[in-house]
């Protein structure tokens, strides 16, 4: 990777992305940017290039927390600072990796030295490094929830607090927060979406001419990065100067009563929650006016601010697509008179979206520079689409593709039916104590949660168990010559607290789409139940996968992913019909779980089989040993049970005459069986809290159900 960054002004396309980043550079109080889009759309390229456009900052020499010489932080851990000249340095861009620990983000307080030596030793984290610069979080939707909470709290308060066992450190942490994410890999919770000031959706251009320009510039950059940067130096300087001028003009911009009413009406009209949207829109509209060189906010500023600040605040559940009805927005804004025009001429008559389309017409190296830099859809080499797709990225190219012929044999295929209204489900969890990624489903050993015991620290001490430490040190006080009231504590006495919380699991759905499920009302209820479980999986921070079986085989409709809305979309398009290859569905589940165990051994699976239990087709490829379809499904279920895979069977059988075959399947899996009605959290049936608790109930059904079968 070249040490010379790709120039911001060489980016082709992505007008909204570039504008949102520049507005935050003008006014960091806007609250940052969340960039949503598919892979290979220059998200990271634009963010990394932005730091070169920020003005240099003056810092106190030797201060690890980047205090300003003229106004140092009075609570700075490296202070107090004496007045004096500062040292200028470029604004930093700090990247927060997905796998970062809490100590790496907020800093590490050395509890060992604090207790044994009485020294408050603090090692700054990434929040301190990013102060007065940019903090960039790639794949922010994959970051652990507690880290996102810490990050957004610091961004909102402008300070970071580290507290450990009564020892606390505070330092300033004001930065431009930028997060990027691919929605295919999962969504952020609405509460966290609301904490980002602006959001933009990015996608690769479909215009051949623009794509050609992307490739041309990218190849020129890779051939000679230094020469390419020199080629764009004038445009970079112009935009940098414009950012400085807009920052200086910002305090003079007037936000009139009409503009405030337009902002309030837009937020109320789109029914956004809380008041943060109003504040962000006001700051964004003000920054837009300053960027355009004006001292008053106009209707077009309010409109552009709404398009950037409101779409992500309208989501009510993970199945809602973000967006904004622009016609409705125009109707709301048209109900207010325009502000009086300014008497002075506008130094930037083209407004904040000038600069052309990036085809070399006003932003290229031979153009006039414009007001906004030229545009670029192309990613750097490391972001280009790879022939090897990510394992948890759903295939969005098959939305309307026909089912394989193996799926369509037997009864005629029926068109997909809509899902019934989702409902709140009972809690399904994996038995035992796991160590997987933080979530809200099953019990697990976690860094956060209730304290359950203590142990000697393995490496750096992070969570002190005070009582256990005192208990370990107490017997040795006489031998250590204790003379005062305090304990004499040594490193060997320290004990780490062990904590228990909740983890997220891999919830793999195996859905029967055969002809026996094809009654429209029945399949609608089944889809509604699965949709309800998907919503529950989203709230509990699980990964999900979807297998369907019908005809003469099973299909992995969605590989395990964090994108619950992708699973919901596949479920909505699910057709039905054909025979019932139950064994094929179970064996496909076994194979998927085997591969996922190799990829992520700490994430425990929960298998949810949605079926009426009928098996009318073998559907087993490769000429495996024979048997009736029911015998094959029984052997497949017992194979899963023998490997300790926690399962739940959702019994979809209906009607006055019931065969109880789902109960047989549940017994073979060593799993509970729950009906569609019993899945509801408000039903009269007992709450299913742990799949193992139902094994005793299903065991009694085993012999009776087998005779009935």
XYZ file of C-alpha atoms in Angstrom:
709
model
C 0.000 0.000 0.000
C 1.405 3.382 -1.006
C 2.375 5.919 1.660
C 0.910 8.632 -0.603
C -2.869 8.718 -0.017
C -5.315 8.884 -2.901
C -6.348 12.561 -3.369
C -9.837 13.448 -2.166
C -10.398 15.634 -5.233
C -9.658 12.713 -7.566
C -12.663 10.762 -6.330
C -15.222 10.268 -9.125
C -18.922 10.436 -8.290
C -20.288 9.937 -4.745
C -21.485 13.551 -4.461
C -23.429 12.964 -1.234
C -20.512 11.134 0.395
C -18.045 13.893 -0.410
C -20.453 16.613 0.671
C -21.259 14.922 4.008
C -17.568 14.501 4.809
C -16.770 18.105 3.923
C -19.668 19.441 6.008
C -18.290 17.618 9.025
C -14.861 19.046 8.271
C -16.434 22.518 8.310
C -18.489 21.843 11.474
C -17.507 18.769 13.532
C -20.549 19.516 15.734
C -22.710 18.005 12.963
C -21.932 14.651 14.575
C -20.115 12.514 12.034
C -21.088 10.444 9.025
C -22.288 6.873 8.574
C -21.515 5.616 5.067
C -23.635 2.680 3.919
C -22.963 0.829 0.712
C -21.815 -2.220 -1.156
C -18.186 -3.255 -1.284
C -15.898 -1.530 -3.750
C -17.578 1.905 -3.740
C -14.656 4.060 -2.512
C -16.022 4.439 1.026
C -12.673 3.942 2.721
C -10.775 5.788 -0.015
C -12.781 8.993 0.468
C -12.555 8.857 4.265
C -8.804 8.279 4.319
C -8.292 11.094 1.814
C -10.281 13.591 3.893
C -7.595 14.005 6.565
C -5.312 15.741 4.047
C -7.926 18.492 3.647
C -8.177 19.334 7.350
C -6.187 22.311 8.638
C -3.135 21.630 10.782
C -3.603 21.716 14.558
C -1.406 23.363 17.190
C -0.660 21.086 20.137
C 1.233 21.374 23.405
C 4.668 19.791 22.828
C 4.901 16.395 24.500
C 1.196 16.170 25.392
C -0.167 12.730 24.537
C -3.720 14.122 24.428
C -3.166 16.870 21.816
C -4.101 19.794 24.041
C -4.338 23.188 22.327
C -1.672 25.617 23.633
C -4.145 28.488 23.888
C -6.803 26.508 25.756
C -5.349 23.341 27.289
C -7.685 20.839 28.916
C -7.566 21.554 32.685
C -8.221 17.842 33.377
C -5.544 16.572 30.979
C -3.701 13.619 32.561
C -0.428 15.074 31.228
C -1.201 18.533 32.648
C -1.232 21.096 33.963
C 0.324 22.776 30.944
C 2.209 26.046 31.177
C 1.292 28.717 28.598
C 3.642 28.722 25.648
C 4.081 28.218 21.961
C 2.582 25.150 20.361
C 3.842 22.792 17.704
C 1.850 22.443 14.478
C 1.110 18.985 13.098
C -1.337 17.550 10.540
C -4.740 16.422 11.763
C -4.675 12.692 12.445
C -6.902 10.019 11.046
C -7.116 7.135 13.525
C -8.649 3.804 12.506
C -10.501 1.629 14.999
C -10.255 -2.046 14.011
C -13.284 -4.300 14.432
C -11.432 -6.582 16.853
C -10.242 -3.784 19.160
C -10.597 -4.228 22.911
C -12.130 -1.722 25.311
C -8.670 -0.870 26.674
C -7.403 -0.153 23.155
C -10.305 2.238 22.546
C -10.496 4.239 25.784
C -7.054 3.569 27.225
C -5.645 1.298 29.898
C -5.440 2.190 33.572
C -2.739 0.147 35.301
C -4.629 -1.193 38.312
C -1.612 -3.244 39.415
C 0.576 -0.152 39.874
C -2.320 1.833 41.349
C -2.822 -0.729 44.123
C 0.727 -1.894 44.747
C 2.617 1.401 44.172
C -0.071 4.060 44.562
C 0.713 5.407 41.064
C -2.020 6.507 38.655
C -0.502 5.212 35.395
C -2.656 5.703 32.300
C -1.881 4.591 28.739
C -3.964 6.612 26.243
C -6.194 4.791 23.773
C -7.458 5.526 20.289
C -9.932 8.149 21.540
C -7.011 10.229 22.805
C -5.107 9.755 19.542
C -8.134 10.929 17.531
C -8.691 14.134 19.565
C -8.957 17.101 17.146
C -8.786 14.731 14.163
C -10.775 11.934 12.501
C -11.784 8.617 14.055
C -12.605 6.128 11.314
C -14.451 2.875 12.049
C -14.611 0.509 9.082
C -17.383 -2.130 9.298
C -18.891 -0.284 12.256
C -21.899 -2.629 12.214
C -19.587 -5.524 13.152
C -18.141 -3.715 16.177
C -19.257 -5.002 19.583
C -22.197 -3.090 21.002
C -20.448 -1.969 24.195
C -17.587 -0.486 22.135
C -20.052 1.387 19.929
C -21.746 2.753 23.062
C -18.411 3.978 24.454
C -17.449 5.470 21.115
C -20.702 7.362 20.592
C -20.834 8.564 24.206
C -17.359 10.066 23.817
C -18.343 11.664 20.509
C -21.470 13.189 22.083
C -19.768 14.488 25.257
C -16.409 15.437 23.760
C -14.625 13.587 26.543
C -13.609 10.060 27.502
C -13.911 8.660 31.008
C -11.993 5.632 32.269
C -12.965 4.333 35.684
C -11.562 1.209 37.320
C -12.089 0.275 40.956
C -12.383 3.858 42.220
C -9.529 5.203 40.089
C -10.731 7.500 37.298
C -9.168 9.408 34.408
C -10.846 11.939 32.126
C -9.494 13.558 28.981
C -10.887 15.536 26.050
C -11.946 13.530 22.990
C -13.434 15.685 20.247
C -13.162 14.167 16.806
C -14.895 13.771 13.473
C -16.515 10.330 13.637
C -16.875 8.431 10.365
C -18.206 4.885 10.121
C -18.607 2.705 7.051
C -20.674 -0.441 6.703
C -22.004 -2.917 4.174
C -25.736 -3.454 4.944
C -25.458 -7.028 3.628
C -23.419 -7.852 6.736
C -26.004 -6.618 9.227
C -27.583 -3.405 10.460
C -26.904 -1.141 13.387
C -29.590 -0.793 16.040
C -31.879 2.228 15.493
C -30.621 3.744 18.776
C -27.067 3.678 17.431
C -28.036 4.882 13.971
C -29.542 7.959 15.595
C -26.187 8.868 17.161
C -24.548 9.446 13.768
C -25.227 12.960 12.537
C -25.503 12.206 8.822
C -25.803 9.118 6.677
C -25.236 8.536 2.986
C -25.935 5.596 0.714
C -23.243 4.856 -1.862
C -23.304 2.602 -4.906
C -21.094 2.034 -7.913
C -21.980 4.073 -10.994
C -23.816 2.313 -13.817
C -22.595 4.865 -16.383
C -19.869 3.332 -18.594
C -18.078 6.671 -19.104
C -17.827 7.266 -15.369
C -16.622 3.721 -14.718
C -13.944 4.188 -17.386
C -12.755 7.335 -15.593
C -12.630 5.397 -12.321
C -10.353 2.765 -13.833
C -8.195 5.339 -15.635
C -7.505 7.323 -12.461
C -6.961 4.267 -10.331
C -4.397 2.806 -12.722
C -2.613 6.160 -12.974
C -2.422 6.325 -9.179
C -1.046 2.796 -8.859
C 1.580 3.422 -11.574
C 3.020 6.483 -9.813
C 1.245 7.644 -6.592
C 3.530 10.654 -6.088
C 3.055 11.977 -9.618
C -0.700 11.394 -9.397
C -0.863 13.367 -6.130
C 1.097 16.248 -7.701
C -1.356 16.282 -10.594
C -4.189 16.953 -8.144
C -2.274 19.232 -5.763
C -3.941 22.451 -6.948
C -7.456 21.023 -6.520
C -6.533 19.719 -3.057
C -5.234 23.153 -2.068
C -8.415 24.869 -3.292
C -10.724 22.593 -1.319
C -8.520 22.849 1.780
C -8.670 26.649 1.553
C -12.428 26.511 1.141
C -12.787 24.370 4.281
C -10.731 26.923 6.240
C -12.830 29.807 4.881
C -16.111 28.024 5.695
C -14.932 27.349 9.246
C -14.147 31.029 9.694
C -17.537 32.059 8.263
C -19.563 29.537 10.275
C -20.043 31.683 13.433
C -21.541 34.467 11.286
C -24.212 32.312 9.631
C -27.752 33.256 10.723
C -30.301 30.483 11.220
C -33.574 32.389 10.898
C -36.983 31.563 12.350
C -38.299 30.419 8.969
C -35.470 27.909 8.596
C -36.035 26.647 12.137
C -39.747 26.162 11.409
C -38.898 24.272 8.222
C -36.543 22.004 10.170
C -39.112 21.341 12.893
C -41.867 20.687 10.351
C -39.696 18.213 8.421
C -38.767 16.253 11.543
C -42.365 16.206 12.767
C -43.718 15.311 9.331
C -41.455 12.274 9.033
C -42.179 11.251 12.651
C -38.570 10.914 13.755
C -38.056 10.143 17.437
C -36.552 12.641 19.857
C -34.989 16.033 19.175
C -31.529 15.000 17.975
C -32.659 15.115 14.340
C -33.754 18.768 14.683
C -30.414 19.766 16.193
C -28.389 17.884 13.589
C -30.428 19.384 10.752
C -29.884 22.892 12.147
C -26.128 22.387 12.364
C -25.981 20.789 8.916
C -27.989 23.583 7.268
C -25.705 26.148 8.887
C -22.612 24.310 7.648
C -24.118 24.129 4.140
C -24.605 27.894 4.092
C -21.022 28.467 5.264
C -19.720 26.008 2.666
C -21.570 27.982 -0.031
C -20.089 31.233 1.299
C -23.375 32.641 2.623
C -24.315 34.086 6.001
C -27.945 32.945 6.077
C -29.646 29.571 5.732
C -31.940 29.029 2.744
C -34.636 26.494 1.930
C -32.256 24.491 -0.262
C -29.911 24.159 2.721
C -32.722 22.782 4.878
C -33.745 20.376 2.111
C -30.209 19.049 1.660
C -29.796 18.774 5.434
C -32.975 16.684 5.640
C -31.762 14.316 2.910
C -28.558 13.702 4.884
C -29.866 13.704 8.451
C -33.285 12.006 8.358
C -33.238 8.766 6.292
C -31.522 6.601 8.921
C -33.722 7.974 11.698
C -36.941 6.671 10.120
C -36.187 2.948 10.564
C -38.535 1.276 13.026
C -37.342 -2.328 12.633
C -34.576 -4.127 10.724
C -36.900 -4.923 7.814
C -37.480 -1.225 7.021
C -35.301 0.173 4.259
C -33.816 3.586 5.064
C -34.944 6.389 2.816
C -36.894 9.597 2.526
C -39.880 10.575 0.366
C -38.526 13.652 -1.418
C -41.927 14.683 -2.757
C -43.305 14.717 0.782
C -40.273 16.727 1.914
C -40.888 19.308 -0.816
C -44.562 19.604 0.177
C -43.551 20.268 3.781
C -40.959 22.896 2.880
C -43.199 24.588 0.313
C -45.577 25.494 3.126
C -43.125 28.146 4.319
C -42.046 31.353 2.563
C -38.486 31.700 1.372
C -36.033 33.690 3.414
C -35.255 37.187 2.189
C -32.363 37.039 -0.300
C -29.035 38.370 0.865
C -27.940 41.708 -0.567
C -24.368 40.599 -1.105
C -23.497 38.334 -4.070
C -22.936 34.683 -3.472
C -19.227 33.897 -3.923
C -20.134 30.328 -4.859
C -23.183 30.651 -7.149
C -23.168 26.956 -8.027
C -23.804 25.929 -4.407
C -22.377 22.991 -2.506
C -22.966 20.407 -5.234
C -20.949 22.023 -7.999
C -17.927 20.394 -9.530
C -19.485 18.351 -12.311
C -19.844 14.631 -12.533
C -16.178 13.819 -12.342
C -15.698 13.002 -16.007
C -13.058 15.715 -16.277
C -15.613 18.480 -16.695
C -14.883 20.871 -13.861
C -13.151 18.768 -11.275
C -10.513 16.960 -13.242
C -6.899 17.970 -13.340
C -7.552 20.095 -16.409
C -10.818 21.587 -15.240
C -11.593 24.735 -13.311
C -11.573 23.077 -9.908
C -15.171 23.913 -9.055
C -16.419 24.135 -5.503
C -16.690 20.463 -4.650
C -13.871 18.167 -5.737
C -14.272 15.874 -8.752
C -15.909 12.578 -8.164
C -14.687 9.006 -8.076
C -16.624 5.794 -7.756
C -13.606 3.581 -7.849
C -12.128 1.851 -4.846
C -8.422 1.442 -4.208
C -6.904 -1.868 -5.121
C -7.517 -3.344 -1.711
C -11.238 -2.468 -1.915
C -11.963 -3.719 -5.397
C -14.477 -6.501 -5.784
C -12.824 -9.830 -5.207
C -13.812 -13.014 -7.007
C -13.966 -14.604 -3.596
C -17.109 -13.338 -1.934
C -17.213 -12.978 1.811
C -18.652 -16.085 3.426
C -21.442 -14.243 5.186
C -22.393 -11.904 2.335
C -25.759 -12.795 0.816
C -26.009 -13.311 -2.933
C -28.247 -10.475 -4.096
C -28.054 -11.451 -7.749
C -30.651 -14.202 -7.502
C -33.693 -12.320 -6.319
C -35.897 -13.448 -9.187
C -33.983 -16.541 -10.216
C -36.021 -19.736 -10.647
C -35.547 -22.553 -8.203
C -33.267 -25.412 -9.300
C -34.981 -28.183 -11.172
C -34.329 -30.572 -8.308
C -36.495 -28.369 -6.135
C -39.334 -28.243 -8.572
C -40.060 -31.914 -9.058
C -43.261 -33.387 -7.746
C -46.287 -31.172 -7.170
C -46.595 -27.904 -9.060
C -44.726 -24.959 -7.608
C -46.888 -22.267 -5.998
C -46.149 -18.560 -5.989
C -44.706 -17.043 -2.787
C -47.212 -15.853 -0.207
C -46.827 -12.879 2.120
C -45.825 -13.451 5.720
C -48.339 -12.943 8.499
C -47.799 -10.137 10.993
C -44.712 -10.786 13.198
C -45.160 -11.254 16.928
C -42.984 -11.379 20.039
C -41.578 -14.877 20.444
C -40.512 -16.911 23.410
C -36.846 -17.001 24.322
C -34.944 -19.861 22.690
C -31.393 -20.349 23.931
C -28.491 -22.768 23.793
C -27.800 -24.742 26.992
C -24.553 -24.504 28.905
C -22.058 -21.671 29.160
C -20.433 -20.366 25.984
C -17.601 -17.993 25.153
C -18.880 -16.505 21.901
C -19.322 -12.942 20.681
C -21.264 -10.628 22.962
C -25.010 -10.740 22.398
C -28.300 -11.279 24.208
C -29.340 -14.872 23.759
C -27.427 -17.575 25.668
C -25.342 -17.592 28.837
C -21.638 -17.013 28.279
C -18.405 -15.895 29.896
C -17.997 -12.290 28.848
C -15.982 -9.191 29.703
C -19.178 -7.475 30.831
C -21.939 -8.840 33.013
C -22.431 -9.966 36.568
C -19.420 -11.127 38.551
C -19.488 -14.860 39.234
C -16.011 -15.552 40.628
C -12.328 -14.763 40.365
C -9.107 -16.141 38.951
C -5.466 -15.180 38.581
C -5.114 -12.709 35.707
C -3.920 -14.072 32.392
C -1.877 -11.199 31.070
C -2.963 -7.618 31.784
C -5.405 -7.143 34.663
C -8.597 -5.458 33.452
C -11.388 -6.276 35.946
C -10.173 -6.418 39.541
C -12.000 -8.667 42.009
C -11.279 -6.602 45.112
C -12.592 -9.014 47.740
C -10.649 -11.933 46.295
C -7.485 -9.787 46.099
C -7.781 -8.761 49.758
C -8.469 -12.375 50.733
C -5.330 -13.508 48.908
C -3.138 -10.794 50.469
C -4.437 -10.964 54.066
C -2.548 -14.094 55.286
C 0.824 -12.579 54.295
C 0.641 -9.196 56.027
C 2.777 -10.133 59.038
C 5.457 -11.701 56.881
C 5.524 -8.593 54.685
C 6.089 -6.318 57.686
C 2.834 -4.422 57.553
C 3.143 -1.370 59.829
C 0.212 0.897 58.943
C -3.501 0.555 58.312
C -3.219 -0.250 54.625
C -2.649 -3.698 53.186
C 0.650 -4.615 51.594
C -0.389 -5.970 48.206
C 1.884 -7.655 45.713
C 1.295 -8.618 42.128
C 0.687 -12.273 42.975
C -2.267 -11.268 45.170
C -4.238 -9.668 42.358
C -7.345 -11.496 41.173
C -9.274 -10.999 37.952
C -13.072 -10.997 38.160
C -14.827 -13.602 36.037
C -18.126 -12.404 34.624
C -21.165 -13.965 33.070
C -23.298 -12.266 30.454
C -24.986 -13.184 27.187
C -23.652 -14.203 23.796
C -25.004 -14.096 20.281
C -25.495 -17.417 18.517
C -25.760 -18.720 14.979
C -29.474 -19.354 14.463
C -29.838 -21.644 11.452
C -33.391 -21.948 10.115
C -34.350 -25.110 8.216
C -37.724 -24.350 6.629
C -40.024 -26.910 4.994
C -41.279 -25.409 1.698
C -42.816 -28.585 0.302
C -46.312 -29.183 -0.961
C -47.531 -30.334 2.452
C -46.907 -26.746 3.668
C -48.319 -25.071 0.589
C -51.778 -24.044 1.816
C -51.618 -20.256 1.503
C -52.996 -19.454 4.940
C -50.758 -22.032 6.566
C -47.602 -20.937 4.751
C -48.374 -17.317 5.601
C -48.490 -18.252 9.282
C -45.227 -20.194 8.965
C -43.483 -17.266 7.320
C -44.848 -14.929 9.979
C -43.424 -17.188 12.696
C -39.998 -17.352 11.042
C -40.076 -13.582 10.490
C -40.803 -13.167 14.207
C -37.832 -15.370 15.075
C -35.669 -13.343 12.685
C -36.694 -10.146 14.449
C -35.819 -11.776 17.761
C -32.427 -12.808 16.328
C -31.777 -9.204 15.264
C -32.537 -7.924 18.751
C -30.279 -10.554 20.330
C -27.360 -9.836 17.950
C -27.260 -13.286 16.338
C -26.003 -14.451 13.001
C -28.668 -16.196 10.930
C -28.765 -18.629 8.037
C -31.632 -20.064 5.993
C -31.996 -23.538 4.474
C -35.113 -24.559 2.568
C -36.096 -28.000 1.348
C -38.715 -29.148 -1.137
C -38.999 -31.305 -4.251
C -35.983 -33.603 -4.267
C -33.359 -31.546 -2.446
C -32.354 -28.803 -0.048
C -30.895 -25.379 -0.771
C -28.818 -22.987 1.301
C -30.954 -19.945 0.551
C -28.775 -17.658 2.694
C -25.319 -18.485 4.085
C -24.827 -17.510 7.742
C -24.742 -13.728 7.978
C -25.436 -10.873 10.359
C -27.893 -9.378 7.873
C -31.270 -10.339 9.270
C -33.087 -8.202 6.717
C -31.425 -10.211 3.917
C -32.843 -13.381 5.459
C -36.274 -11.762 5.646
C -36.082 -10.833 1.965
C -35.214 -14.424 0.981
C -38.055 -15.736 3.106
C -40.575 -13.427 1.441
C -39.607 -14.769 -1.999
C -39.731 -18.406 -0.922
C -41.959 -20.477 -3.243
C -43.548 -23.746 -2.161
C -44.489 -27.048 -3.734
C -43.158 -30.520 -4.381
C -42.379 -33.446 -2.136
C -40.782 -33.279 1.322
C -37.050 -34.214 1.460
C -36.686 -33.713 5.219
C -33.453 -35.736 5.408
C -31.850 -33.528 2.754
C -32.667 -30.417 4.773
C -31.153 -31.878 7.944
C -28.011 -33.087 6.186
C -27.574 -29.679 4.558
C -27.812 -28.136 8.034
C -25.165 -30.563 9.301
C -22.804 -29.551 6.505
C -23.371 -25.810 7.001
C -22.786 -26.067 10.750
C -19.629 -28.130 10.199
C -18.146 -25.409 7.982
C -19.211 -22.606 10.327
C -17.639 -24.419 13.278
C -14.293 -24.232 11.473
C -14.760 -20.539 10.656
C -15.960 -19.396 14.072
C -15.559 -22.137 16.700
C -16.628 -19.902 19.603
C -20.094 -19.095 18.187
C -22.510 -21.819 19.245
C -25.363 -22.780 16.904
C -29.094 -23.070 17.490
C -30.930 -25.119 14.861
C -34.590 -24.157 14.298
C -36.441 -26.708 12.142
C -39.806 -25.439 10.857
C -41.839 -28.384 9.534
C -44.864 -30.599 10.020
C -42.521 -33.610 10.275
C -43.619 -35.357 7.088
C -40.922 -36.994 4.943
C -42.049 -38.140 1.498
C -38.778 -37.958 -0.454
C -35.255 -39.122 0.342
C -33.567 -36.185 -1.364
C -30.144 -37.513 -0.346
C -27.497 -37.042 -3.051
C -24.555 -39.285 -3.802
C -26.304 -42.645 -3.685
C -26.141 -43.039 0.081
C -27.461 -46.183 1.798
C -31.168 -46.556 1.316
C -34.141 -46.648 3.589
C -37.518 -45.015 3.656
C -37.618 -41.212 3.692
C -38.715 -41.319 7.317
C -35.843 -43.622 8.306
C -33.355 -41.361 6.538
C -34.707 -38.277 8.288
C -34.488 -40.053 11.644
C -30.845 -41.019 11.062
C -30.031 -37.470 9.951
C -31.649 -36.020 13.066
C -29.772 -38.406 15.359
C -26.515 -37.436 13.635
C -27.127 -33.813 14.577
C -28.064 -34.800 18.134
C -24.914 -36.908 18.532
C -22.771 -33.819 17.903
C -24.522 -31.866 20.656
C -26.214 -29.345 18.373
C -28.977 -27.546 20.230
C -32.233 -27.624 18.257
C -35.865 -26.592 18.371
C -38.661 -28.005 16.204
C -41.486 -25.635 15.300
C -44.436 -27.926 14.621
C -46.494 -26.550 11.722
C -49.043 -29.398 11.576
C -52.640 -28.189 11.630
C -56.122 -29.594 11.257
C -58.314 -31.900 13.347
C -56.255 -35.031 12.569
C -52.594 -34.791 13.552
C -49.911 -37.458 13.071
C -47.448 -36.071 15.610
C -44.495 -36.545 13.239
C -42.849 -33.296 14.377
C -42.702 -34.817 17.864
C -40.870 -37.842 16.444
C -38.356 -35.547 14.761
C -37.920 -33.581 17.986
C -37.224 -36.780 19.922
C -34.576 -37.819 17.384
C -32.952 -34.383 17.669
C -33.159 -34.422 21.462
C -35.022 -31.145 21.158
C -38.280 -29.561 22.298
C -41.207 -29.221 19.902
C -43.285 -26.056 20.018
C -46.388 -25.273 17.966
C -46.857 -22.062 16.010
C -49.287 -20.803 18.642
C -47.024 -21.938 21.459
C -44.155 -19.922 19.992
C -45.827 -16.673 21.017
C -44.449 -15.091 24.170
C -47.961 -14.267 25.398
C -49.382 -17.771 24.913
C -50.490 -19.937 27.827
C -47.781 -22.494 27.173
C -44.694 -22.371 29.384
C -41.786 -20.174 28.358
C -39.059 -22.054 26.466
C -35.900 -20.719 28.088
C -33.516 -23.559 27.414
C -33.786 -26.242 24.788
C -32.393 -28.867 27.123
C -35.245 -28.506 29.607
C -37.676 -30.027 27.135
C -35.752 -33.227 26.483
C -37.569 -35.045 29.287
C -40.908 -34.090 27.775
C -39.983 -35.208 24.276
C -38.527 -38.486 25.555
C -41.939 -39.572 26.799
C -43.345 -38.902 23.325
C -40.726 -41.043 21.673
C -42.216 -44.488 21.980
C -45.826 -43.359 21.476
C -45.001 -41.282 18.421
C -42.931 -44.022 16.827
C -45.853 -46.453 17.134
C -48.143 -43.834 15.600
C -45.691 -43.360 12.740
